[in-house]
Amino acid sequence: MERPAWAPRSIDISVPSVSRMYDYYLGGSHNFEVDREAARKAMEFMPGLPKIMQANRAFMRRAVRFAAAEGITQFLDIGSGIPTFGNVHEVARAAAPDARVMYVDHDPVAVAHSQAVLQGTDGAGILAADLRKPGEILNSPELLRLIDLNRPVALLLVAILHFVEDADDPYAAVTELREALAPGSMLVLTHASYDGIPLPPERAEGAVDVYQNIRNPLIMRTRDEIARFFEGYDMVEPGLVPMPRWRPDTAPEDEDPYAFSGFAGVGRTA
Ligand SMILES: C[S@@+](CC[C@H](N)C(=O)[O-])C[C@H]1O[C@@H](n2cnc3c(N)ncnc32)[C@H](O)[C@@H]1O
């Protein structure tokens, strides 16, 4: 297989990657046949996956604009993925020209591509690090150069926590991050869920199995389990809701909101 310039030598391009599958769902071009094959297999079970991903991205942009309108100018986006249309720094900068954005991902392709996109962009950077080790993120010189932890930060954990298994204690990681952030900080989160899903369970399970098979298990959590990530935050209206229902720009489509198989919410610390 030919290795394109954007794929670092260190990565095994014969194994599907979650971030490249996501890029494929969103119509991007930074993916390989192995990724497309795995993504298509998941779509056999859940044909709505690209739509779900687009709703996730659209929520993220609305939440970034909301945070900027509330005066937040610092963004920490963990699990930022392969840059695509309407990235956090672009959306944030449109609302607050001095906004600073630290992207974090543990996937080498996401990191390499982010580096390329961000070259020459002041006030935005990418850090190769793991959500499961929040201390390494919070103490990294790259982060401290960009983000002043004494001022409020919008922490984005968008479509990442469902890749962190309970054995790795995602709740502890989210708590450690919250405790490091200044009062008035926000948590912007989406998470996959079976709650209310209008699919027979075996179909949804089939999509999950695809991720299981590529050793990136997708952990479906209930709405209550997802709500627990907001411990210590006050929920911003309308609370934890299906993604298209969070402060939509236009009237939401007349479609079962649970077809989106996930929840979105924003919280703020006092
Ligand atoms: C589905 S993408 C979401 C991208 C972006 N946040 C969005 O919603 O458009 C999930 C990203 O999380 C990253 N990721 C998964 N587990 C991670 C971890 N433990 N630490 C850092 N990044 C992680 C993956 O590499 C991938 O790029």
PDB file of C-alpha atoms and ligand atoms in Angstrom:
ATOM      1  CA  MET A   1       0.000   0.000   0.000  1.00  0.00           C
ATOM      2  CA  GLU A   2       1.284   3.470  -0.932  1.00  0.00           C
ATOM      3  CA  ARG A   3       1.914   5.678   2.110  1.00  0.00           C
ATOM      4  CA  PRO A   4       0.801   9.291   1.552  1.00  0.00           C
ATOM      5  CA  ALA A   5       2.877  12.156   2.914  1.00  0.00           C
ATOM      6  CA  TRP A   6       0.431  12.883   5.731  1.00  0.00           C
ATOM      7  CA  ALA A   7       0.743   9.392   7.235  1.00  0.00           C
ATOM      8  CA  PRO A   8       3.707   9.188   9.623  1.00  0.00           C
ATOM      9  CA  ARG A   9       6.087   6.248   9.099  1.00  0.00           C
ATOM     10  CA  SER A  10       5.476   5.041  12.620  1.00  0.00           C
ATOM     11  CA  ILE A  11       1.861   4.073  12.065  1.00  0.00           C
ATOM     12  CA  ASP A  12       0.546   0.743  10.873  1.00  0.00           C
ATOM     13  CA  ILE A  13      -1.679   1.629   7.944  1.00  0.00           C
ATOM     14  CA  SER A  14      -3.011  -1.909   7.620  1.00  0.00           C
ATOM     15  CA  VAL A  15      -5.116  -1.507  10.786  1.00  0.00           C
ATOM     16  CA  PRO A  16      -8.250   0.678  10.830  1.00  0.00           C
ATOM     17  CA  SER A  17      -8.151   3.779  13.002  1.00  0.00           C
ATOM     18  CA  VAL A  18     -11.069   5.414  14.753  1.00  0.00           C
ATOM     19  CA  SER A  19     -10.062   8.921  13.700  1.00  0.00           C
ATOM     20  CA  ARG A  20      -9.657   7.952  10.022  1.00  0.00           C
ATOM     21  CA  MET A  21     -13.012   6.110  10.081  1.00  0.00           C
ATOM     22  CA  TYR A  22     -14.559   9.273  11.489  1.00  0.00           C
ATOM     23  CA  ASP A  23     -12.882  11.299   8.741  1.00  0.00           C
ATOM     24  CA  TYR A  24     -14.477   8.944   6.196  1.00  0.00           C
ATOM     25  CA  TYR A  25     -17.959   9.315   7.746  1.00  0.00           C
ATOM     26  CA  LEU A  26     -17.552  13.088   7.491  1.00  0.00           C
ATOM     27  CA  GLY A  27     -16.558  12.900   3.846  1.00  0.00           C
ATOM     28  CA  GLY A  28     -12.841  13.594   4.411  1.00  0.00           C
ATOM     29  CA  SER A  29      -9.933  12.226   2.407  1.00  0.00           C
ATOM     30  CA  HIS A  30      -7.526  11.162   5.165  1.00  0.00           C
ATOM     31  CA  ASN A  31      -8.451   7.530   5.334  1.00  0.00           C
ATOM     32  CA  PHE A  32      -7.366   4.204   3.845  1.00  0.00           C
ATOM     33  CA  GLU A  33      -9.292   1.281   2.394  1.00  0.00           C
ATOM     34  CA  VAL A  34      -9.009  -0.594   5.744  1.00  0.00           C
ATOM     35  CA  ASP A  35     -10.701   2.355   7.457  1.00  0.00           C
ATOM     36  CA  ARG A  36     -13.414   2.638   4.803  1.00  0.00           C
ATOM     37  CA  GLU A  37     -14.075  -1.092   4.974  1.00  0.00           C
ATOM     38  CA  ALA A  38     -14.499  -1.022   8.768  1.00  0.00           C
ATOM     39  CA  ALA A  39     -16.663   2.120   8.542  1.00  0.00           C
ATOM     40  CA  ARG A  40     -18.861   0.539   5.846  1.00  0.00           C
ATOM     41  CA  LYS A  41     -19.242  -2.571   7.997  1.00  0.00           C
ATOM     42  CA  ALA A  42     -20.453  -0.449  10.928  1.00  0.00           C
ATOM     43  CA  MET A  43     -22.834   1.330   8.539  1.00  0.00           C
ATOM     44  CA  GLU A  44     -24.409  -1.985   7.514  1.00  0.00           C
ATOM     45  CA  PHE A  45     -25.738  -2.112  11.050  1.00  0.00           C
ATOM     46  CA  MET A  46     -26.300   1.605  11.521  1.00  0.00           C
ATOM     47  CA  PRO A  47     -26.765   3.317   8.144  1.00  0.00           C
ATOM     48  CA  GLY A  48     -27.280   6.632   9.926  1.00  0.00           C
ATOM     49  CA  LEU A  49     -23.682   6.853  11.180  1.00  0.00           C
ATOM     50  CA  PRO A  50     -22.519   9.681   8.860  1.00  0.00           C
ATOM     51  CA  LYS A  51     -25.553  11.732   9.877  1.00  0.00           C
ATOM     52  CA  ILE A  52     -24.811  11.074  13.550  1.00  0.00           C
ATOM     53  CA  MET A  53     -21.229  12.250  13.060  1.00  0.00           C
ATOM     54  CA  GLN A  54     -22.397  15.414  11.273  1.00  0.00           C
ATOM     55  CA  ALA A  55     -24.839  16.156  14.107  1.00  0.00           C
ATOM     56  CA  ASN A  56     -21.954  15.692  16.553  1.00  0.00           C
ATOM     57  CA  ARG A  57     -19.751  18.128  14.646  1.00  0.00           C
ATOM     58  CA  ALA A  58     -22.590  20.661  14.307  1.00  0.00           C
ATOM     59  CA  PHE A  59     -23.247  20.488  18.064  1.00  0.00           C
ATOM     60  CA  MET A  60     -19.548  21.070  18.736  1.00  0.00           C
ATOM     61  CA  ARG A  61     -19.550  24.246  16.642  1.00  0.00           C
ATOM     62  CA  ARG A  62     -22.681  25.589  18.352  1.00  0.00           C
ATOM     63  CA  ALA A  63     -21.177  24.854  21.768  1.00  0.00           C
ATOM     64  CA  VAL A  64     -17.897  26.615  20.873  1.00  0.00           C
ATOM     65  CA  ARG A  65     -19.819  29.673  19.676  1.00  0.00           C
ATOM     66  CA  PHE A  66     -21.863  29.553  22.900  1.00  0.00           C
ATOM     67  CA  ALA A  67     -18.724  29.393  25.071  1.00  0.00           C
ATOM     68  CA  ALA A  68     -17.141  32.284  23.142  1.00  0.00           C
ATOM     69  CA  ALA A  69     -20.340  34.340  23.520  1.00  0.00           C
ATOM     70  CA  GLU A  70     -20.115  33.700  27.268  1.00  0.00           C
ATOM     71  CA  GLY A  71     -16.631  35.208  27.266  1.00  0.00           C
ATOM     72  CA  ILE A  72     -14.471  32.069  27.121  1.00  0.00           C
ATOM     73  CA  THR A  73     -11.389  32.514  24.958  1.00  0.00           C
ATOM     74  CA  GLN A  74      -9.440  29.354  25.839  1.00  0.00           C
ATOM     75  CA  PHE A  75     -10.309  25.916  24.473  1.00  0.00           C
ATOM     76  CA  LEU A  76      -8.833  22.524  25.361  1.00  0.00           C
ATOM     77  CA  ASP A  77     -10.071  19.981  22.809  1.00  0.00           C
ATOM     78  CA  ILE A  78      -9.096  16.438  23.843  1.00  0.00           C
ATOM     79  CA  GLY A  79      -9.680  13.772  21.187  1.00  0.00           C
ATOM     80  CA  SER A  80      -9.701  16.472  18.547  1.00  0.00           C
ATOM     81  CA  GLY A  81      -9.277  14.056  15.623  1.00  0.00           C
ATOM     82  CA  ILE A  82      -8.215  14.733  12.061  1.00  0.00           C
ATOM     83  CA  PRO A  83      -8.938  18.368  11.236  1.00  0.00           C
ATOM     84  CA  THR A  84     -11.875  18.799   8.936  1.00  0.00           C
ATOM     85  CA  PHE A  85     -14.217  21.597   7.911  1.00  0.00           C
ATOM     86  CA  GLY A  86     -15.045  24.048  10.739  1.00  0.00           C
ATOM     87  CA  ASN A  87     -12.392  23.232  13.327  1.00  0.00           C
ATOM     88  CA  VAL A  88     -12.548  24.586  16.856  1.00  0.00           C
ATOM     89  CA  HIS A  89      -9.938  27.314  16.311  1.00  0.00           C
ATOM     90  CA  GLU A  90     -11.723  28.553  13.186  1.00  0.00           C
ATOM     91  CA  VAL A  91     -15.122  28.671  14.884  1.00  0.00           C
ATOM     92  CA  ALA A  92     -13.720  30.166  18.099  1.00  0.00           C
ATOM     93  CA  ARG A  93     -11.636  32.776  16.244  1.00  0.00           C
ATOM     94  CA  ALA A  94     -14.644  33.906  14.229  1.00  0.00           C
ATOM     95  CA  ALA A  95     -16.355  34.759  17.530  1.00  0.00           C
ATOM     96  CA  ALA A  96     -13.319  35.781  19.591  1.00  0.00           C
ATOM     97  CA  PRO A  97     -10.284  36.703  17.447  1.00  0.00           C
ATOM     98  CA  ASP A  98      -7.836  36.235  20.345  1.00  0.00           C
ATOM     99  CA  ALA A  99      -9.103  32.730  21.194  1.00  0.00           C
ATOM    100  CA  ARG A 100      -6.469  30.094  22.000  1.00  0.00           C
ATOM    101  CA  VAL A 101      -6.930  26.431  21.247  1.00  0.00           C
ATOM    102  CA  MET A 102      -4.942  23.424  22.434  1.00  0.00           C
ATOM    103  CA  TYR A 103      -5.802  20.297  20.484  1.00  0.00           C
ATOM    104  CA  VAL A 104      -4.909  16.918  22.000  1.00  0.00           C
ATOM    105  CA  ASP A 105      -5.059  13.468  20.406  1.00  0.00           C
ATOM    106  CA  HIS A 106      -3.207  10.200  20.855  1.00  0.00           C
ATOM    107  CA  ASP A 107      -3.556   9.115  17.249  1.00  0.00           C
ATOM    108  CA  PRO A 108      -0.386   9.852  15.230  1.00  0.00           C
ATOM    109  CA  VAL A 109      -2.297  10.577  12.007  1.00  0.00           C
ATOM    110  CA  ALA A 110      -4.567  13.068  13.778  1.00  0.00           C
ATOM    111  CA  VAL A 111      -1.488  14.695  15.320  1.00  0.00           C
ATOM    112  CA  ALA A 112       0.494  14.822  12.058  1.00  0.00           C
ATOM    113  CA  HIS A 113      -2.386  16.260  10.116  1.00  0.00           C
ATOM    114  CA  SER A 114      -3.176  18.805  12.823  1.00  0.00           C
ATOM    115  CA  GLN A 115       0.450  19.931  12.772  1.00  0.00           C
ATOM    116  CA  ALA A 116       0.206  20.498   9.033  1.00  0.00           C
ATOM    117  CA  VAL A 117      -3.062  22.417   9.286  1.00  0.00           C
ATOM    118  CA  LEU A 118      -1.907  24.558  12.209  1.00  0.00           C
ATOM    119  CA  GLN A 119       1.494  25.475  10.820  1.00  0.00           C
ATOM    120  CA  GLY A 120       1.877  29.228  11.072  1.00  0.00           C
ATOM    121  CA  THR A 121      -1.298  29.629  13.146  1.00  0.00           C
ATOM    122  CA  ASP A 122      -0.584  31.584  16.300  1.00  0.00           C
ATOM    123  CA  GLY A 123      -2.599  30.700  19.350  1.00  0.00           C
ATOM    124  CA  ALA A 124      -3.414  27.123  18.351  1.00  0.00           C
ATOM    125  CA  GLY A 125      -1.390  23.947  18.755  1.00  0.00           C
ATOM    126  CA  ILE A 126      -1.568  20.168  18.886  1.00  0.00           C
ATOM    127  CA  LEU A 127      -0.295  17.945  21.675  1.00  0.00           C
ATOM    128  CA  ALA A 128       0.190  14.178  21.335  1.00  0.00           C
ATOM    129  CA  ALA A 129      -1.189  12.890  24.617  1.00  0.00           C
ATOM    130  CA  ASP A 130      -3.735  10.572  26.165  1.00  0.00           C
ATOM    131  CA  LEU A 131      -6.933  11.520  27.984  1.00  0.00           C
ATOM    132  CA  ARG A 132      -6.244   8.637  30.361  1.00  0.00           C
ATOM    133  CA  LYS A 133      -3.215  10.573  31.643  1.00  0.00           C
ATOM    134  CA  PRO A 134      -4.640  14.031  32.367  1.00  0.00           C
ATOM    135  CA  GLY A 135      -1.593  15.044  34.406  1.00  0.00           C
ATOM    136  CA  GLU A 136       0.604  14.791  31.316  1.00  0.00           C
ATOM    137  CA  ILE A 137      -1.781  17.030  29.401  1.00  0.00           C
ATOM    138  CA  LEU A 138      -2.143  19.622  32.158  1.00  0.00           C
ATOM    139  CA  ASN A 139       1.588  19.878  32.874  1.00  0.00           C
ATOM    140  CA  SER A 140       2.829  19.844  29.308  1.00  0.00           C
ATOM    141  CA  PRO A 141       4.882  22.892  28.312  1.00  0.00           C
ATOM    142  CA  GLU A 142       2.936  23.086  25.022  1.00  0.00           C
ATOM    143  CA  LEU A 143      -0.322  23.501  26.922  1.00  0.00           C
ATOM    144  CA  LEU A 144       1.079  25.932  29.450  1.00  0.00           C
ATOM    145  CA  ARG A 145       2.442  28.109  26.643  1.00  0.00           C
ATOM    146  CA  LEU A 146      -1.037  28.464  25.166  1.00  0.00           C
ATOM    147  CA  ILE A 147      -3.496  28.144  28.034  1.00  0.00           C
ATOM    148  CA  ASP A 148      -3.585  30.118  31.273  1.00  0.00           C
ATOM    149  CA  LEU A 149      -5.067  27.684  33.787  1.00  0.00           C
ATOM    150  CA  ASN A 150      -5.968  30.589  36.074  1.00  0.00           C
ATOM    151  CA  ARG A 151      -8.597  31.717  33.580  1.00  0.00           C
ATOM    152  CA  PRO A 152     -11.702  29.786  32.434  1.00  0.00           C
ATOM    153  CA  VAL A 153     -11.287  27.143  29.774  1.00  0.00           C
ATOM    154  CA  ALA A 154     -13.846  25.321  27.657  1.00  0.00           C
ATOM    155  CA  LEU A 155     -12.864  21.649  27.882  1.00  0.00           C
ATOM    156  CA  LEU A 156     -14.105  19.701  24.863  1.00  0.00           C
ATOM    157  CA  LEU A 157     -14.546  15.961  25.264  1.00  0.00           C
ATOM    158  CA  VAL A 158     -16.505  15.473  22.078  1.00  0.00           C
ATOM    159  CA  ALA A 159     -17.008  11.887  20.901  1.00  0.00           C
ATOM    160  CA  ILE A 160     -14.006  10.594  22.852  1.00  0.00           C
ATOM    161  CA  LEU A 161     -15.203   9.248  26.202  1.00  0.00           C
ATOM    162  CA  HIS A 162     -17.019   6.349  24.538  1.00  0.00           C
ATOM    163  CA  PHE A 163     -13.573   5.070  23.558  1.00  0.00           C
ATOM    164  CA  VAL A 164     -12.395   4.994  27.175  1.00  0.00           C
ATOM    165  CA  GLU A 165     -13.247   1.803  29.022  1.00  0.00           C
ATOM    166  CA  ASP A 166     -14.378   1.729  32.644  1.00  0.00           C
ATOM    167  CA  ALA A 167     -11.164  -0.129  33.531  1.00  0.00           C
ATOM    168  CA  ASP A 168      -9.284   3.071  32.592  1.00  0.00           C
ATOM    169  CA  ASP A 169     -11.530   5.123  34.894  1.00  0.00           C
ATOM    170  CA  PRO A 170     -12.751   7.892  32.591  1.00  0.00           C
ATOM    171  CA  TYR A 171     -14.624   9.500  35.521  1.00  0.00           C
ATOM    172  CA  ALA A 172     -11.371  10.030  37.429  1.00  0.00           C
ATOM    173  CA  ALA A 173      -9.772  11.624  34.359  1.00  0.00           C
ATOM    174  CA  VAL A 174     -12.701  14.023  33.882  1.00  0.00           C
ATOM    175  CA  THR A 175     -12.614  14.946  37.586  1.00  0.00           C
ATOM    176  CA  GLU A 176      -8.869  15.602  37.500  1.00  0.00           C
ATOM    177  CA  LEU A 177      -9.322  17.915  34.530  1.00  0.00           C
ATOM    178  CA  ARG A 178     -12.198  19.769  36.204  1.00  0.00           C
ATOM    179  CA  GLU A 179     -10.180  20.301  39.372  1.00  0.00           C
ATOM    180  CA  ALA A 180      -7.329  21.836  37.370  1.00  0.00           C
ATOM    181  CA  LEU A 181      -9.552  24.351  35.585  1.00  0.00           C
ATOM    182  CA  ALA A 182     -10.449  27.809  36.891  1.00  0.00           C
ATOM    183  CA  PRO A 183     -14.007  28.560  38.095  1.00  0.00           C
ATOM    184  CA  GLY A 184     -16.296  29.509  35.220  1.00  0.00           C
ATOM    185  CA  SER A 185     -14.813  26.781  33.008  1.00  0.00           C
ATOM    186  CA  MET A 186     -17.057  24.686  30.787  1.00  0.00           C
ATOM    187  CA  LEU A 187     -17.299  21.034  29.846  1.00  0.00           C
ATOM    188  CA  VAL A 188     -18.576  20.382  26.306  1.00  0.00           C
ATOM    189  CA  LEU A 189     -19.322  16.691  25.830  1.00  0.00           C
ATOM    190  CA  THR A 190     -20.939  14.170  23.500  1.00  0.00           C
ATOM    191  CA  HIS A 191     -21.148  10.444  24.103  1.00  0.00           C
ATOM    192  CA  ALA A 192     -22.659   7.468  22.263  1.00  0.00           C
ATOM    193  CA  SER A 193     -25.583   5.700  23.918  1.00  0.00           C
ATOM    194  CA  TYR A 194     -28.178   3.012  23.303  1.00  0.00           C
ATOM    195  CA  ASP A 195     -30.768   4.849  25.393  1.00  0.00           C
ATOM    196  CA  GLY A 196     -33.907   5.363  23.352  1.00  0.00           C
ATOM    197  CA  ILE A 197     -32.259   3.955  20.230  1.00  0.00           C
ATOM    198  CA  PRO A 198     -34.945   2.918  17.735  1.00  0.00           C
ATOM    199  CA  LEU A 199     -32.928  -0.049  16.430  1.00  0.00           C
ATOM    200  CA  PRO A 200     -33.220  -3.673  17.419  1.00  0.00           C
ATOM    201  CA  PRO A 201     -30.338  -4.184  19.896  1.00  0.00           C
ATOM    202  CA  GLU A 202     -28.599  -6.732  17.660  1.00  0.00           C
ATOM    203  CA  ARG A 203     -28.160  -4.111  14.921  1.00  0.00           C
ATOM    204  CA  ALA A 204     -26.649  -1.565  17.274  1.00  0.00           C
ATOM    205  CA  GLU A 205     -24.513  -4.319  18.835  1.00  0.00           C
ATOM    206  CA  GLY A 206     -23.247  -5.133  15.339  1.00  0.00           C
ATOM    207  CA  ALA A 207     -21.864  -1.609  14.915  1.00  0.00           C
ATOM    208  CA  VAL A 208     -20.199  -1.842  18.320  1.00  0.00           C
ATOM    209  CA  ASP A 209     -18.671  -5.202  17.378  1.00  0.00           C
ATOM    210  CA  VAL A 210     -16.926  -3.566  14.421  1.00  0.00           C
ATOM    211  CA  TYR A 211     -15.051  -1.268  16.820  1.00  0.00           C
ATOM    212  CA  GLN A 212     -14.426  -4.188  19.168  1.00  0.00           C
ATOM    213  CA  ASN A 213     -12.827  -6.084  16.299  1.00  0.00           C
ATOM    214  CA  ILE A 214     -10.451  -3.236  15.510  1.00  0.00           C
ATOM    215  CA  ARG A 215      -9.396  -3.104  19.177  1.00  0.00           C
ATOM    216  CA  ASN A 216     -10.997   0.301  19.727  1.00  0.00           C
ATOM    217  CA  PRO A 217     -14.023  -0.738  21.724  1.00  0.00           C
ATOM    218  CA  LEU A 218     -16.965   1.620  21.594  1.00  0.00           C
ATOM    219  CA  ILE A 219     -18.429   1.845  25.092  1.00  0.00           C
ATOM    220  CA  MET A 220     -22.112   2.643  25.005  1.00  0.00           C
ATOM    221  CA  ARG A 221     -23.199   4.289  28.273  1.00  0.00           C
ATOM    222  CA  THR A 222     -26.683   5.099  29.511  1.00  0.00           C
ATOM    223  CA  ARG A 223     -27.852   8.687  29.767  1.00  0.00           C
ATOM    224  CA  ASP A 224     -27.422   8.514  33.560  1.00  0.00           C
ATOM    225  CA  GLU A 225     -23.870   7.256  33.237  1.00  0.00           C
ATOM    226  CA  ILE A 226     -23.097  10.070  30.796  1.00  0.00           C
ATOM    227  CA  ALA A 227     -24.692  12.628  33.137  1.00  0.00           C
ATOM    228  CA  ARG A 228     -22.200  11.562  35.836  1.00  0.00           C
ATOM    229  CA  PHE A 229     -19.349  13.082  33.793  1.00  0.00           C
ATOM    230  CA  PHE A 230     -20.894  16.468  34.633  1.00  0.00           C
ATOM    231  CA  GLU A 231     -20.468  16.025  38.378  1.00  0.00           C
ATOM    232  CA  GLY A 232     -19.284  19.358  39.783  1.00  0.00           C
ATOM    233  CA  TYR A 233     -20.708  21.296  36.811  1.00  0.00           C
ATOM    234  CA  ASP A 234     -24.039  23.122  36.564  1.00  0.00           C
ATOM    235  CA  MET A 235     -25.805  22.094  33.388  1.00  0.00           C
ATOM    236  CA  VAL A 236     -26.407  24.809  30.822  1.00  0.00           C
ATOM    237  CA  GLU A 237     -29.928  24.729  29.346  1.00  0.00           C
ATOM    238  CA  PRO A 238     -31.343  22.524  27.814  1.00  0.00           C
ATOM    239  CA  GLY A 239     -29.250  19.959  29.730  1.00  0.00           C
ATOM    240  CA  LEU A 240     -28.086  16.601  28.395  1.00  0.00           C
ATOM    241  CA  VAL A 241     -30.097  16.013  25.224  1.00  0.00           C
ATOM    242  CA  PRO A 242     -29.881  14.289  21.827  1.00  0.00           C
ATOM    243  CA  MET A 243     -27.286  16.221  19.786  1.00  0.00           C
ATOM    244  CA  PRO A 244     -29.612  18.049  17.352  1.00  0.00           C
ATOM    245  CA  ARG A 245     -31.722  19.254  20.315  1.00  0.00           C
ATOM    246  CA  TRP A 246     -28.941  21.279  21.970  1.00  0.00           C
ATOM    247  CA  ARG A 247     -29.662  24.933  21.141  1.00  0.00           C
ATOM    248  CA  PRO A 248     -30.283  24.304  17.431  1.00  0.00           C
ATOM    249  CA  ASP A 249     -29.665  27.202  15.028  1.00  0.00           C
ATOM    250  CA  THR A 250     -32.768  26.266  13.090  1.00  0.00           C
ATOM    251  CA  ALA A 251     -35.811  24.210  14.067  1.00  0.00           C
ATOM    252  CA  PRO A 252     -34.623  20.610  14.447  1.00  0.00           C
ATOM    253  CA  GLU A 253     -35.567  18.263  11.661  1.00  0.00           C
ATOM    254  CA  ASP A 254     -38.726  16.324  12.209  1.00  0.00           C
ATOM    255  CA  GLU A 255     -36.883  13.138  12.996  1.00  0.00           C
ATOM    256  CA  ASP A 256     -36.670  10.842  15.985  1.00  0.00           C
ATOM    257  CA  PRO A 257     -33.928  12.536  18.017  1.00  0.00           C
ATOM    258  CA  TYR A 258     -32.907   9.195  19.504  1.00  0.00           C
ATOM    259  CA  ALA A 259     -31.911   8.038  16.037  1.00  0.00           C
ATOM    260  CA  PHE A 260     -28.766  10.023  16.786  1.00  0.00           C
ATOM    261  CA  SER A 261     -27.683   7.425  19.361  1.00  0.00           C
ATOM    262  CA  GLY A 262     -25.957   9.785  21.689  1.00  0.00           C
ATOM    263  CA  PHE A 263     -26.216  12.731  24.016  1.00  0.00           C
ATOM    264  CA  ALA A 264     -24.707  16.189  24.117  1.00  0.00           C
ATOM    265  CA  GLY A 265     -24.401  18.684  26.920  1.00  0.00           C
ATOM    266  CA  VAL A 266     -22.524  21.678  28.267  1.00  0.00           C
ATOM    267  CA  GLY A 267     -21.785  22.319  31.954  1.00  0.00           C
ATOM    268  CA  ARG A 268     -20.161  25.202  33.758  1.00  0.00           C
ATOM    269  CA  THR A 269     -18.397  25.402  37.103  1.00  0.00           C
ATOM    270  CA  ALA A 270     -19.399  28.085  39.572  1.00  0.00           C
TER     271      ALA A 270
HETATM  272  C1  LIG B   1     -14.608  10.241  16.791  1.00  0.00           C
HETATM  273  S1  LIG B   1     -13.133  11.213  16.907  1.00  0.00           S
HETATM  274  C2  LIG B   1     -13.805  12.767  17.470  1.00  0.00           C
HETATM  275  C3  LIG B   1     -13.105  13.984  16.892  1.00  0.00           C
HETATM  276  C4  LIG B   1     -13.679  15.339  17.337  1.00  0.00           C
HETATM  277  N1  LIG B   1     -13.626  15.481  18.773  1.00  0.00           N
HETATM  278  C5  LIG B   1     -15.107  15.502  16.878  1.00  0.00           C
HETATM  279  O1  LIG B   1     -16.021  15.184  17.645  1.00  0.00           O
HETATM  280  O2  LIG B   1     -15.345  15.897  15.730  1.00  0.00           O
HETATM  281  C6  LIG B   1     -12.402  10.581  18.392  1.00  0.00           C
HETATM  282  C7  LIG B   1     -10.965  10.985  18.559  1.00  0.00           C
HETATM  283  O3  LIG B   1     -10.557  10.674  19.910  1.00  0.00           O
HETATM  284  C8  LIG B   1      -9.246  10.199  19.874  1.00  0.00           C
HETATM  285  N2  LIG B   1      -9.009   9.419  21.100  1.00  0.00           N
HETATM  286  C9  LIG B   1      -9.602   8.252  21.468  1.00  0.00           C
HETATM  287  N3  LIG B   1      -9.152   7.862  22.681  1.00  0.00           N
HETATM  288  C10 LIG B   1      -8.247   8.806  23.080  1.00  0.00           C
HETATM  289  C11 LIG B   1      -7.449   8.958  24.250  1.00  0.00           C
HETATM  290  N4  LIG B   1      -7.478   8.064  25.247  1.00  0.00           N
HETATM  291  N5  LIG B   1      -6.642  10.056  24.342  1.00  0.00           N
HETATM  292  C12 LIG B   1      -6.598  10.976  23.324  1.00  0.00           C
HETATM  293  N6  LIG B   1      -7.334  10.879  22.196  1.00  0.00           N
HETATM  294  C13 LIG B   1      -8.157   9.797  22.074  1.00  0.00           C
HETATM  295  C14 LIG B   1      -9.163   9.376  18.605  1.00  0.00           C
HETATM  296  O4  LIG B   1      -7.818   9.226  18.175  1.00  0.00           O
HETATM  297  C15 LIG B   1     -10.004  10.215  17.661  1.00  0.00           C
HETATM  298  O5  LIG B   1      -9.221  11.134  16.943  1.00  0.00           O
END
